CSV table of C-alpha atoms in Angstrom, one decimal:
chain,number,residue,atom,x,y,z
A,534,UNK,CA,-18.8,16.3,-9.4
A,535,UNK,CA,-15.3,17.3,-8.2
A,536,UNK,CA,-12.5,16.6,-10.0
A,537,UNK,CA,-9.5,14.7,-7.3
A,538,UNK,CA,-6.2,15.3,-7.4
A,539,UNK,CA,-2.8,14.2,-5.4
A,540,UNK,CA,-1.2,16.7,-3.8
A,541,UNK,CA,1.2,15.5,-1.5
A,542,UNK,CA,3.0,12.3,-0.6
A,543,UNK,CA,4.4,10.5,2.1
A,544,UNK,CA,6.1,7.4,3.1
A,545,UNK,CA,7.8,5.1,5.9
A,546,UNK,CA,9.3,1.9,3.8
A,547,UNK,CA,11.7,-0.8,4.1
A,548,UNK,CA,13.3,1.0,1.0
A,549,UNK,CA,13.5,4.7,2.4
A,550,UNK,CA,11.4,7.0,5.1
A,551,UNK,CA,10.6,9.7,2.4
A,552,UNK,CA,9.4,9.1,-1.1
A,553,UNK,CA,12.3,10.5,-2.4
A,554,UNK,CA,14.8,8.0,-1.3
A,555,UNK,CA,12.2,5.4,-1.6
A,556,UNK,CA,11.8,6.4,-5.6
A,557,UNK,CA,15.4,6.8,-6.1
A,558,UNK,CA,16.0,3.0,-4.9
A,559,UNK,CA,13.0,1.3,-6.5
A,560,UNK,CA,14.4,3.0,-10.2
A,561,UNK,CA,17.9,1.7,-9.1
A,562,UNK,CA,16.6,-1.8,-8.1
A,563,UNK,CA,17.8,-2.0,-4.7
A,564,UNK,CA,15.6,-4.4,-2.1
A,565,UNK,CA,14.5,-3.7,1.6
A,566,UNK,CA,13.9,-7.7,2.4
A,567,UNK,CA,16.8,-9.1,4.4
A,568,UNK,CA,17.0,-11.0,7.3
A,569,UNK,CA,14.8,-10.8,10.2
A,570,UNK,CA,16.0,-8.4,12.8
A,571,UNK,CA,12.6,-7.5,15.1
A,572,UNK,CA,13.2,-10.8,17.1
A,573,UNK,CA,15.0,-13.9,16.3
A,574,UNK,CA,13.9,-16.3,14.2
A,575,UNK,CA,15.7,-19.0,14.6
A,576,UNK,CA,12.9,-21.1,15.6
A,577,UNK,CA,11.0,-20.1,13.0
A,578,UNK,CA,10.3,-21.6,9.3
A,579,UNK,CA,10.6,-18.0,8.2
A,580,UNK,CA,13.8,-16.1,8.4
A,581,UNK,CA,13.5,-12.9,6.0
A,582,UNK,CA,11.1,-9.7,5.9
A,583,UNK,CA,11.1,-6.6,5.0
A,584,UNK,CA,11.6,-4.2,7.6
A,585,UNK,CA,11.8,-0.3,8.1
A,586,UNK,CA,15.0,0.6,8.9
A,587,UNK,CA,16.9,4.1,10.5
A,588,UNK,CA,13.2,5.1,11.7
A,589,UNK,CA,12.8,7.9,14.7
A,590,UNK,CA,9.5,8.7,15.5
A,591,UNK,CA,11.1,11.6,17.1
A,592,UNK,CA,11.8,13.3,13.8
A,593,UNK,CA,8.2,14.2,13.4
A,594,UNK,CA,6.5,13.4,17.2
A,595,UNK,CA,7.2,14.4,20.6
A,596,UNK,CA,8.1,11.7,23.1
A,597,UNK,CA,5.0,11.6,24.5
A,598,UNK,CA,2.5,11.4,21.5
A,599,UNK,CA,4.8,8.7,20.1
A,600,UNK,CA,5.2,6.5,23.2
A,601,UNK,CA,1.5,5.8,23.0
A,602,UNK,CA,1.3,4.6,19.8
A,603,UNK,CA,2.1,1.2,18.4
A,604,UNK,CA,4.7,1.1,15.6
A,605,UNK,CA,1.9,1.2,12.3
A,606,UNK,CA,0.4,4.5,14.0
A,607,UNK,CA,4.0,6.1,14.7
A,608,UNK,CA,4.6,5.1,10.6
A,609,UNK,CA,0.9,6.4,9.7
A,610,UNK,CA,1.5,9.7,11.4
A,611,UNK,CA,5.0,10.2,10.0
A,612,UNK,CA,4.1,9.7,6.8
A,613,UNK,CA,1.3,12.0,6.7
A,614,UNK,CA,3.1,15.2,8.1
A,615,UNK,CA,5.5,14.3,5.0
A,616,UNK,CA,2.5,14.4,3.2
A,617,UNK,CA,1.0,17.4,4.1
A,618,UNK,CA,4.7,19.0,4.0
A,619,UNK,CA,4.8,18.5,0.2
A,620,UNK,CA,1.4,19.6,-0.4
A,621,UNK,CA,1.6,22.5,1.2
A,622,UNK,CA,-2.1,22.7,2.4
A,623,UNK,CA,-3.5,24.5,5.6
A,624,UNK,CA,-5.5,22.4,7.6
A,625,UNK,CA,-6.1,24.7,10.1
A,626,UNK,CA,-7.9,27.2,7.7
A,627,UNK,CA,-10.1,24.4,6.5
A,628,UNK,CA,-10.4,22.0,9.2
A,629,UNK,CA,-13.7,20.9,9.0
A,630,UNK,CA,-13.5,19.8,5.4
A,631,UNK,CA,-10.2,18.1,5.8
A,632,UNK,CA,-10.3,14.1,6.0
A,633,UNK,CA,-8.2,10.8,7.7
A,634,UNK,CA,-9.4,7.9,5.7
A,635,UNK,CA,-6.2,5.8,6.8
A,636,UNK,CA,-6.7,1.1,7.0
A,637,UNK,CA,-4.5,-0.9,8.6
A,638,UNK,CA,-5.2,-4.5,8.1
A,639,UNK,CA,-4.1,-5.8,11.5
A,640,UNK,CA,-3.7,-2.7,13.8
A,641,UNK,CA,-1.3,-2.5,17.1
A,642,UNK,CA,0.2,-5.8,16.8
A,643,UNK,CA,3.7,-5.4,18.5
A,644,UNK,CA,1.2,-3.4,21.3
A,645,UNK,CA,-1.1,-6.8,21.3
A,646,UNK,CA,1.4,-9.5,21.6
A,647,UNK,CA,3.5,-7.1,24.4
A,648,UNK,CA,0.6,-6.8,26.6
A,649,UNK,CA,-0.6,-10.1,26.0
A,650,UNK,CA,2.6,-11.8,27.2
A,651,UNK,CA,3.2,-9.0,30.3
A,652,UNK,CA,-0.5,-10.3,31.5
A,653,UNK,CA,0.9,-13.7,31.6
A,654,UNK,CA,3.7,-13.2,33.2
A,655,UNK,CA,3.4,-10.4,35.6
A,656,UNK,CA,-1.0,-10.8,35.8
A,657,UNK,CA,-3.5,-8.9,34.4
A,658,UNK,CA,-2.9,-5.8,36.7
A,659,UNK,CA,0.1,-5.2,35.4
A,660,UNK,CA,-1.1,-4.7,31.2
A,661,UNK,CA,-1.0,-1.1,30.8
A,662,UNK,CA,-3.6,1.5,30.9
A,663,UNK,CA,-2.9,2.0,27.3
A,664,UNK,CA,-3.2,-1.2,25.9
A,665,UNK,CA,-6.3,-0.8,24.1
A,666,UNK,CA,-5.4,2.4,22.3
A,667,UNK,CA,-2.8,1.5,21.1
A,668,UNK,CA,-3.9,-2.1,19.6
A,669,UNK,CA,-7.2,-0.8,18.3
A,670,UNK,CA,-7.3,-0.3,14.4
A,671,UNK,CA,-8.7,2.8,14.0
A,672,UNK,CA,-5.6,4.5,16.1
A,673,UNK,CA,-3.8,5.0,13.0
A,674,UNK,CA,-6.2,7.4,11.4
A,675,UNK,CA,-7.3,8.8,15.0
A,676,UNK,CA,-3.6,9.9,15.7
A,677,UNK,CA,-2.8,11.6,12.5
A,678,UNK,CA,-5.8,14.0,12.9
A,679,UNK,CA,-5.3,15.0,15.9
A,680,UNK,CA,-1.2,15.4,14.9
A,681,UNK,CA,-2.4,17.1,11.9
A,682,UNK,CA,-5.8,18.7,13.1
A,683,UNK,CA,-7.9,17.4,10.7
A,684,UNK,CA,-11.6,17.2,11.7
A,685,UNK,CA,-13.1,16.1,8.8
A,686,UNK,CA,-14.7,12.7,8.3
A,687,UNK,CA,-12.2,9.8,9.9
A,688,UNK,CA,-12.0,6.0,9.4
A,689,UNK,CA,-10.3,3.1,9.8
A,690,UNK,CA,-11.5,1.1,6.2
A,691,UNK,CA,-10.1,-2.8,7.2
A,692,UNK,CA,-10.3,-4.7,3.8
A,693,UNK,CA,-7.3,-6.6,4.4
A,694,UNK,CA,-4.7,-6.4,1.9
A,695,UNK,CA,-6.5,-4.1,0.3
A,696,UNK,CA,-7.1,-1.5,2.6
A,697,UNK,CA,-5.1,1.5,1.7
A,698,UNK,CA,-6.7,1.3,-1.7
A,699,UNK,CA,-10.2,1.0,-0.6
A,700,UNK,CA,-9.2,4.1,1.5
A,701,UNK,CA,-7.7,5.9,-1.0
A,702,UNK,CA,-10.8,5.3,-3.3
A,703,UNK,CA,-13.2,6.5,-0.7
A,704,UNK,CA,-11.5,10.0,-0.1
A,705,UNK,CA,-11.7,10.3,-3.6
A,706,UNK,CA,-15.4,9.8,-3.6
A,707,UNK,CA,-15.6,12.0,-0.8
A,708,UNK,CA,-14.2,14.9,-2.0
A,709,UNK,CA,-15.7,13.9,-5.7
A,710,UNK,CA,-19.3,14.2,-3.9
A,711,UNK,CA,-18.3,17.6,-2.4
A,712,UNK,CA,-18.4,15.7,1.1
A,713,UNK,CA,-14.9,16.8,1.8
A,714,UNK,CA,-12.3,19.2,-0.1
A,715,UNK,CA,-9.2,17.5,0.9
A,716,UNK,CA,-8.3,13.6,2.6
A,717,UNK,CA,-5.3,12.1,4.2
A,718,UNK,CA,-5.6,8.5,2.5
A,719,UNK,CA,-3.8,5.4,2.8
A,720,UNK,CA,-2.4,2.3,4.9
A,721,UNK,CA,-0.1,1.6,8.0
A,722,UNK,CA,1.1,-1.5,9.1
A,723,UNK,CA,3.6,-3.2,11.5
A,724,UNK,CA,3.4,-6.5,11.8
A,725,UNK,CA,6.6,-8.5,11.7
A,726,UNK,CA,6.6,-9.8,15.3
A,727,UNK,CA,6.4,-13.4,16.6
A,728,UNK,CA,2.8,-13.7,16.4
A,729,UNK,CA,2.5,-12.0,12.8
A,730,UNK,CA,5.2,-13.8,11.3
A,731,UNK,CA,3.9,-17.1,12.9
A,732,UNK,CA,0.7,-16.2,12.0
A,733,UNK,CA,0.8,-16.3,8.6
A,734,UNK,CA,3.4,-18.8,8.4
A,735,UNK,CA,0.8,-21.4,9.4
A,736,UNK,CA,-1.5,-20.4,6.9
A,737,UNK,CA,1.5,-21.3,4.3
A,738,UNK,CA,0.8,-17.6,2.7
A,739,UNK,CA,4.8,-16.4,3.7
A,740,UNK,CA,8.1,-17.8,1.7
A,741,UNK,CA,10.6,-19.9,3.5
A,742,UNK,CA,13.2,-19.1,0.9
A,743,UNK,CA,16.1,-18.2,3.6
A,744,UNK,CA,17.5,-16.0,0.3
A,745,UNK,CA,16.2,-12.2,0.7
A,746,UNK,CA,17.1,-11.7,-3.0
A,747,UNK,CA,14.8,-14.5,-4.3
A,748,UNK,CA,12.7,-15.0,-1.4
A,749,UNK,CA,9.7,-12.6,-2.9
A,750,UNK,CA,9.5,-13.5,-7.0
A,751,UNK,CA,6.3,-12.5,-8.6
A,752,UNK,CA,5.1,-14.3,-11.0
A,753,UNK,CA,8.3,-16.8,-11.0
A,754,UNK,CA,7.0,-20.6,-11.3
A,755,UNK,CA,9.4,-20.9,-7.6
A,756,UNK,CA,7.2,-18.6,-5.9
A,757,UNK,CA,6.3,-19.7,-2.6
A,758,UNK,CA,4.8,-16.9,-0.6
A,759,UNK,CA,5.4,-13.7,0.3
A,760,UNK,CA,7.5,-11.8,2.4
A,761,UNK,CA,6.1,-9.6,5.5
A,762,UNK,CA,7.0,-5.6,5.1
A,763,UNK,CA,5.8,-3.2,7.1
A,764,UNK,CA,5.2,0.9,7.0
A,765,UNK,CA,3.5,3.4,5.5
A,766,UNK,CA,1.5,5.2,2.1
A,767,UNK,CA,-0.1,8.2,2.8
A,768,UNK,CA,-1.8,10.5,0.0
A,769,UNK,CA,-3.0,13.5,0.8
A,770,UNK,CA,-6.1,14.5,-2.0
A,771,UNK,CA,-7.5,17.4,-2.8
A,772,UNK,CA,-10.3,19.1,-5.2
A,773,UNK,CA,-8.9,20.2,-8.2
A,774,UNK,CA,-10.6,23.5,-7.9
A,775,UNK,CA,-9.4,23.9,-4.9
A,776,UNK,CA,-5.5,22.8,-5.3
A,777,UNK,CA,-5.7,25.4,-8.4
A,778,UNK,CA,-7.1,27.6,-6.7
A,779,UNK,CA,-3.7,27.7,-4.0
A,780,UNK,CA,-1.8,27.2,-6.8
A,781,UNK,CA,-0.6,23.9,-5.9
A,782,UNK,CA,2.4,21.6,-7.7
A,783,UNK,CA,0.0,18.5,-8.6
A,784,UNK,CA,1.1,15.2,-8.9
A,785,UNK,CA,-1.2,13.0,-10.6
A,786,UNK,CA,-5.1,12.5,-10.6
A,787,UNK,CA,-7.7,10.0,-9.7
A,788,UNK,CA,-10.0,9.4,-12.2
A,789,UNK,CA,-11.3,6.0,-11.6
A,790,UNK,CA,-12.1,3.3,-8.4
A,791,UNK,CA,-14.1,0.3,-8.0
A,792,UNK,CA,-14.1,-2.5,-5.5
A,793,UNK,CA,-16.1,-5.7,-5.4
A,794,UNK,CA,-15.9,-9.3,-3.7
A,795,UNK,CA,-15.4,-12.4,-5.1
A,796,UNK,CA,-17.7,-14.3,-2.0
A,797,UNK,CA,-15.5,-17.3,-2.9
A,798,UNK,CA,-13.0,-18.1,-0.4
A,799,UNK,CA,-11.4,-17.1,2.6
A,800,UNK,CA,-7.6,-16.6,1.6
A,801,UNK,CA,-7.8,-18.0,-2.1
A,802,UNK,CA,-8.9,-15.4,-4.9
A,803,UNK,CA,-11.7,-16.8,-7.6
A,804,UNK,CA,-9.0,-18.7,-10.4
A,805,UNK,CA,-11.0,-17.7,-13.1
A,806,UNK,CA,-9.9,-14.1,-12.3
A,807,UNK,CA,-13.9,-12.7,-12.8
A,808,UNK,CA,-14.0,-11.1,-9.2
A,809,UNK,CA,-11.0,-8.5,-9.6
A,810,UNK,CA,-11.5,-9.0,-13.3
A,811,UNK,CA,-14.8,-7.0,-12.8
A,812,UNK,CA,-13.9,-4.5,-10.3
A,813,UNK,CA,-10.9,-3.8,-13.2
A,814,UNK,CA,-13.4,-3.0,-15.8
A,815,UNK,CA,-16.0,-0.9,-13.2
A,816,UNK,CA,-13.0,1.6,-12.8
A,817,UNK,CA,-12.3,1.6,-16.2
A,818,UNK,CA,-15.4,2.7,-17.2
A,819,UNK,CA,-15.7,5.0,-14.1
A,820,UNK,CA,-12.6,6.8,-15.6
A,821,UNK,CA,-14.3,7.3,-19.1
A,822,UNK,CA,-11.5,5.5,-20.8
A,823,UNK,CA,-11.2,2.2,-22.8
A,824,UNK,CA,-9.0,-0.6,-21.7
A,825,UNK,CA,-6.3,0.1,-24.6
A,826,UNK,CA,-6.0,3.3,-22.9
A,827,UNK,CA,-4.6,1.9,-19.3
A,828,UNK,CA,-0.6,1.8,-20.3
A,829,UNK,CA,0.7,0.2,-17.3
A,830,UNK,CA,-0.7,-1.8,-14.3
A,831,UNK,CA,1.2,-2.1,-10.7
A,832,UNK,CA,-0.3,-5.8,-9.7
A,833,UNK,CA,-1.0,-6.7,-6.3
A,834,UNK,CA,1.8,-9.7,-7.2
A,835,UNK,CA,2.1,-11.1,-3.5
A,836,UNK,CA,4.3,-14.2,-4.9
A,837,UNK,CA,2.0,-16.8,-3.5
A,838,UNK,CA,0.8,-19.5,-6.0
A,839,UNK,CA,-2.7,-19.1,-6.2
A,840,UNK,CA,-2.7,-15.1,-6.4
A,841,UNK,CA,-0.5,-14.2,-9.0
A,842,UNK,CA,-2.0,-16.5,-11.4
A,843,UNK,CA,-5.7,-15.5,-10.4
A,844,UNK,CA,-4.8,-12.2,-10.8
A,845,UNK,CA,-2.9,-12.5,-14.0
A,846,UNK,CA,-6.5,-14.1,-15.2
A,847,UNK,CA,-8.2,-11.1,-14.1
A,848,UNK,CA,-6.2,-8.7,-16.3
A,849,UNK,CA,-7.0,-10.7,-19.0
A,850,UNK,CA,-10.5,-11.1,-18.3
A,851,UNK,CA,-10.5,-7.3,-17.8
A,852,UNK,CA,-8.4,-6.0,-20.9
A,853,UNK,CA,-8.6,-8.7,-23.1
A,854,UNK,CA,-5.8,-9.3,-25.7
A,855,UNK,CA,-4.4,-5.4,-24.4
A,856,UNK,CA,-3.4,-7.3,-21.7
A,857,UNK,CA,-0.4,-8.5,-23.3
A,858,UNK,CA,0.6,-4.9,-25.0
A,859,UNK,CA,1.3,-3.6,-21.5
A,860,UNK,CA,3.8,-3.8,-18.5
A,861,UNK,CA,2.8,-5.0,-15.5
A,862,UNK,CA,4.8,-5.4,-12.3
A,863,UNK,CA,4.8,-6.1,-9.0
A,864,UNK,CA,6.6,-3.9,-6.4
A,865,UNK,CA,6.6,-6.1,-4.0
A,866,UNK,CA,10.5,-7.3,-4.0
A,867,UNK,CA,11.2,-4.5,-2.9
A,868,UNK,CA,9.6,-3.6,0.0
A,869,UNK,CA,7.6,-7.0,0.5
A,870,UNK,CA,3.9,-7.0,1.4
A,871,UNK,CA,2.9,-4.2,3.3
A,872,UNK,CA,-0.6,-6.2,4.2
A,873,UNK,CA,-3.5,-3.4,4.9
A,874,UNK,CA,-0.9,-0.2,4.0
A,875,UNK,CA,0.3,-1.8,0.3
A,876,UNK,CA,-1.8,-0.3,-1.7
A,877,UNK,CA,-0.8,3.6,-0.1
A,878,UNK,CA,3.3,2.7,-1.0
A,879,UNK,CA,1.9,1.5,-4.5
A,880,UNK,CA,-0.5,4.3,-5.0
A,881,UNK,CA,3.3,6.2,-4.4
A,882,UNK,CA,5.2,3.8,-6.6
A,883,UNK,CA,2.3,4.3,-9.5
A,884,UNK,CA,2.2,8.1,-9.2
A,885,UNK,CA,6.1,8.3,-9.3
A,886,UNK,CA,5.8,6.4,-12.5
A,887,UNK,CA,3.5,8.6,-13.8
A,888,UNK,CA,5.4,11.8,-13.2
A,889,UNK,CA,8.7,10.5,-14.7
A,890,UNK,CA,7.4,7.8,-17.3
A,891,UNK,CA,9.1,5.1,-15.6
A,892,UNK,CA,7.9,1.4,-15.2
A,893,UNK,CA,9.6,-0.2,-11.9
A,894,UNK,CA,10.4,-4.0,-12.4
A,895,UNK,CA,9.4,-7.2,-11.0
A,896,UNK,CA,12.7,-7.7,-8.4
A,897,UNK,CA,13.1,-12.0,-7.8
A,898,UNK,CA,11.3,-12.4,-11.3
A,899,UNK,CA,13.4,-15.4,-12.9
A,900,UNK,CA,11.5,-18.2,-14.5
A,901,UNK,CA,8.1,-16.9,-15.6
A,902,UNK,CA,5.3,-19.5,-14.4
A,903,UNK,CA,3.4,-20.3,-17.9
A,904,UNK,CA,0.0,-18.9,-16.6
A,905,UNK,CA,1.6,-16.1,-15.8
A,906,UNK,CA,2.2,-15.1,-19.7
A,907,UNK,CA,2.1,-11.3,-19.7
A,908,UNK,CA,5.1,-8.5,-19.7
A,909,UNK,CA,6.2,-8.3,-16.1
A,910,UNK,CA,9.1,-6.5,-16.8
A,911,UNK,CA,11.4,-8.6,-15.1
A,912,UNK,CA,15.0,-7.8,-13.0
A,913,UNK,CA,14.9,-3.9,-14.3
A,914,UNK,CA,12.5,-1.1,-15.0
A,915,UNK,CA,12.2,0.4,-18.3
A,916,UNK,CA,11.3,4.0,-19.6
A,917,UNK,CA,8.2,4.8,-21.0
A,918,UNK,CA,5.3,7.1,-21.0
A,919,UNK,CA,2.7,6.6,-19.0
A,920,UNK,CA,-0.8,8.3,-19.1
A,921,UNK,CA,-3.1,5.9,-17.6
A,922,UNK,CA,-2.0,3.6,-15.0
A,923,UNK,CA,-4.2,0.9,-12.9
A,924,UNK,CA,-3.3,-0.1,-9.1
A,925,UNK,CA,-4.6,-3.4,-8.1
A,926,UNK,CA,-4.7,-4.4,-4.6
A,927,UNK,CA,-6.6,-7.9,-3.4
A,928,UNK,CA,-7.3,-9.0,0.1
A,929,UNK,CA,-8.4,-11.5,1.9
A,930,UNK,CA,-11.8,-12.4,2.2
A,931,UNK,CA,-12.0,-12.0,-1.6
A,932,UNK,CA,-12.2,-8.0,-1.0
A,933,UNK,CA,-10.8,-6.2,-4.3
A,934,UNK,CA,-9.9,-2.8,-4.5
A,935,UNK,CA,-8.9,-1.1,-8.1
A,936,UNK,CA,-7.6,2.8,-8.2
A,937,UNK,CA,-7.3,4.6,-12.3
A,938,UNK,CA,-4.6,7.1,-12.3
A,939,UNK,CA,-4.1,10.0,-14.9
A,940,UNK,CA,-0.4,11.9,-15.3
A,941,UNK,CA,-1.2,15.3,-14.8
A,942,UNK,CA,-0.6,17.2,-17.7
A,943,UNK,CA,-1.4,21.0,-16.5
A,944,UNK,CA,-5.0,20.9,-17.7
């Protein structure tokens, strides 16, 4: 079995377009959620998100590959030539062996409601020719291998919320079972529209807190929903043996990844906290460690009621009284809820922690709920080393996806 390693990173986010500025802000506590700019939502019960800002698709595309993509390809592909960029890596030389395993949770969005309301108001003739590819799901991972050549094994994985972590975890196994020696992995997603914030304002999953800085709280008894974000995490994975062999700067390694369903509810994860609870403990074990080994745990923490409670339960249920001897926060104040690419912008966020034993904080945390009793390191991050770090990431439909990351130590 392979050893996997990260090589390179990559990111579009409502708190920078490259990891290092995106890094620099999450130590300094700075937020991306503000007030909706995308379209006005005046008439709207929700008035803040988190959105991308300063963002040319011209900085890494040519006007005629971008202008055929919808926004979460654009941010998928832009991410991943930063990724390959800091790796280093040849694809050509090796493309064959090289991987896209990139979910969005949603797909072309902005692309679906455009052509849907040009085809009822100019007719159907009139929806253009490239409607479907750039709505479609898979488009994401299509367009960064043919921008990046890649011709490997290439998927869409659509878990929902958890989607760039159950991609992520599937390149590892990949290149673990020799399948592939290297995999762009991760999440884009663009969804803050009419029809995406409306969307999931009726299901009463989004905040209506009209304040950007409190509107996304973690773990905070006033939590009330989360706030839409939207861009990009892309990884790009290698075999150890062969990002050694290149000599390559490594980041961080995957060690351990499970995934699992609760087959409870639709939108609502089990309250005892046993479905994520387990898939926590499968990539424990997976990663050869014990649990009072894991030293910090980046949370899914959407800020709705019923998750952050659940999910506090399931890091009990997983870790047992270690639970309370460790931090664990939520990233999600400051760049809100990326939906199927969160987990690829954590997977950064975790990694970055890692490298410079740094824990980020839980922005909007205020008034810790009482069943949500463990260190959530609240308002400011704190220094610390880091060996072992989880990344949890829970979508709906009950699907959870848990990634085990090592520091790399030059081993």
């Amino acid at each position: 079995m392979q050893r996997v390693v990260v090589t390179g990173m990559g990111t579009i986010s409502p708190i920078g377009n490259d990891v290092t500025k995106f890094w620099e802000n999450m130590k300094q506590g700075k937020t991306g959620i503000g007030i909706i700019e995308a379209f006005d939502p005046s008439e709207s019960n929700v008035s803040v998100a988190a959105e991308v800002k300063d963002f040319d698709p011209k900085d890494t595309m040519g006007r005629k590959e971008y202008s055929r993509m919808d926004r979460y390809s654009q941010f998928g592909v832009a991410a991943s030539v930063e990724a390959l960029e800091d790796s280093g890596y040849d694809v050509e030389s090796n493309a064959e062996n090289v991987g896209v395993i990139v979910g969005s949770g949603i797909g072309g969005l902005i692309a679906l409601q455009d052509g849907i309301e040009k085809m009822l108001d100019k007719g159907p003739k009139r929806v253009s020719p490239m409607f479907v590819p750039m709505t479609i799901g898979n488009m994401g991972a299509a367009n960064i291998s043919m921008k990046l050549g890649s011709r490997g094994t290439s998927l869409d994985v659509v878990t929902a919320c958890a989607s760039a972590t159950n991609s992520i975890g599937e390149a590892f196994l990949k290149i673990q079972n020799g399948d592939l020696d290297a995999c762009f992995a991760g999440g884009a997603e663009a969804t803050i529209n009419e029809i995406g914030i409306a969307g999931f304002d009726v299901l009463t999953a989004l905040s209506r807190n009209e304040d950007p800085e409190t509107a996304s709280r973690p773990f905070d008894k006033e939590r009330d929903g989360f706030v839409m974000g939207e861009g990009a995490g892309i990884l790009f994975l290698e075999s150890l043996e062969s990002a050694q062999k290149r000599g390559a700067d490594i980041l961080a390694e995957i060690v351990g990844y499970a995934s699992n369903s609760d087959a409870y509810h639709m939108t609502a994860p089990r309250p005892d906290g046993s479905g994520a609870g387990e898939a926590i403990k499968k990539a424990i074990k997976m990663a050869g460690i014990q649990v009072e080994d894991i030293d910090y745990i980046n949370a899914h923490g959407t800020s709705t009621p019923t998750n952050d409670s659940a999910e506090t339960a399931s890091i009990k249920y997983a870790l047992g009284e270690h639970a309370y001897n460790i931090p664990v926060s939520s990233s999600k104040g400051f760049f809100g809820h990326l939906l199927g690419a969160a987990g690829g912008v954590e997977a950064i966020a975790v990694i970055k922690a890692l490298e410079e034993g740094f824990v980020p904080a839980t922005l909007g945390l205020e008034n810790t709920d009482e069943a949500c009793d463990l260190d959530y390191v609240p308002q400011e991050g704190r220094k610390q080393k880091i060996t072992y770090a989880l990344s949890n990431s829970l979508g709906f439909g009950g699907h959870n996806a848990i990634l085990v990351f090592k520091a790399w130590a030059g081993e």
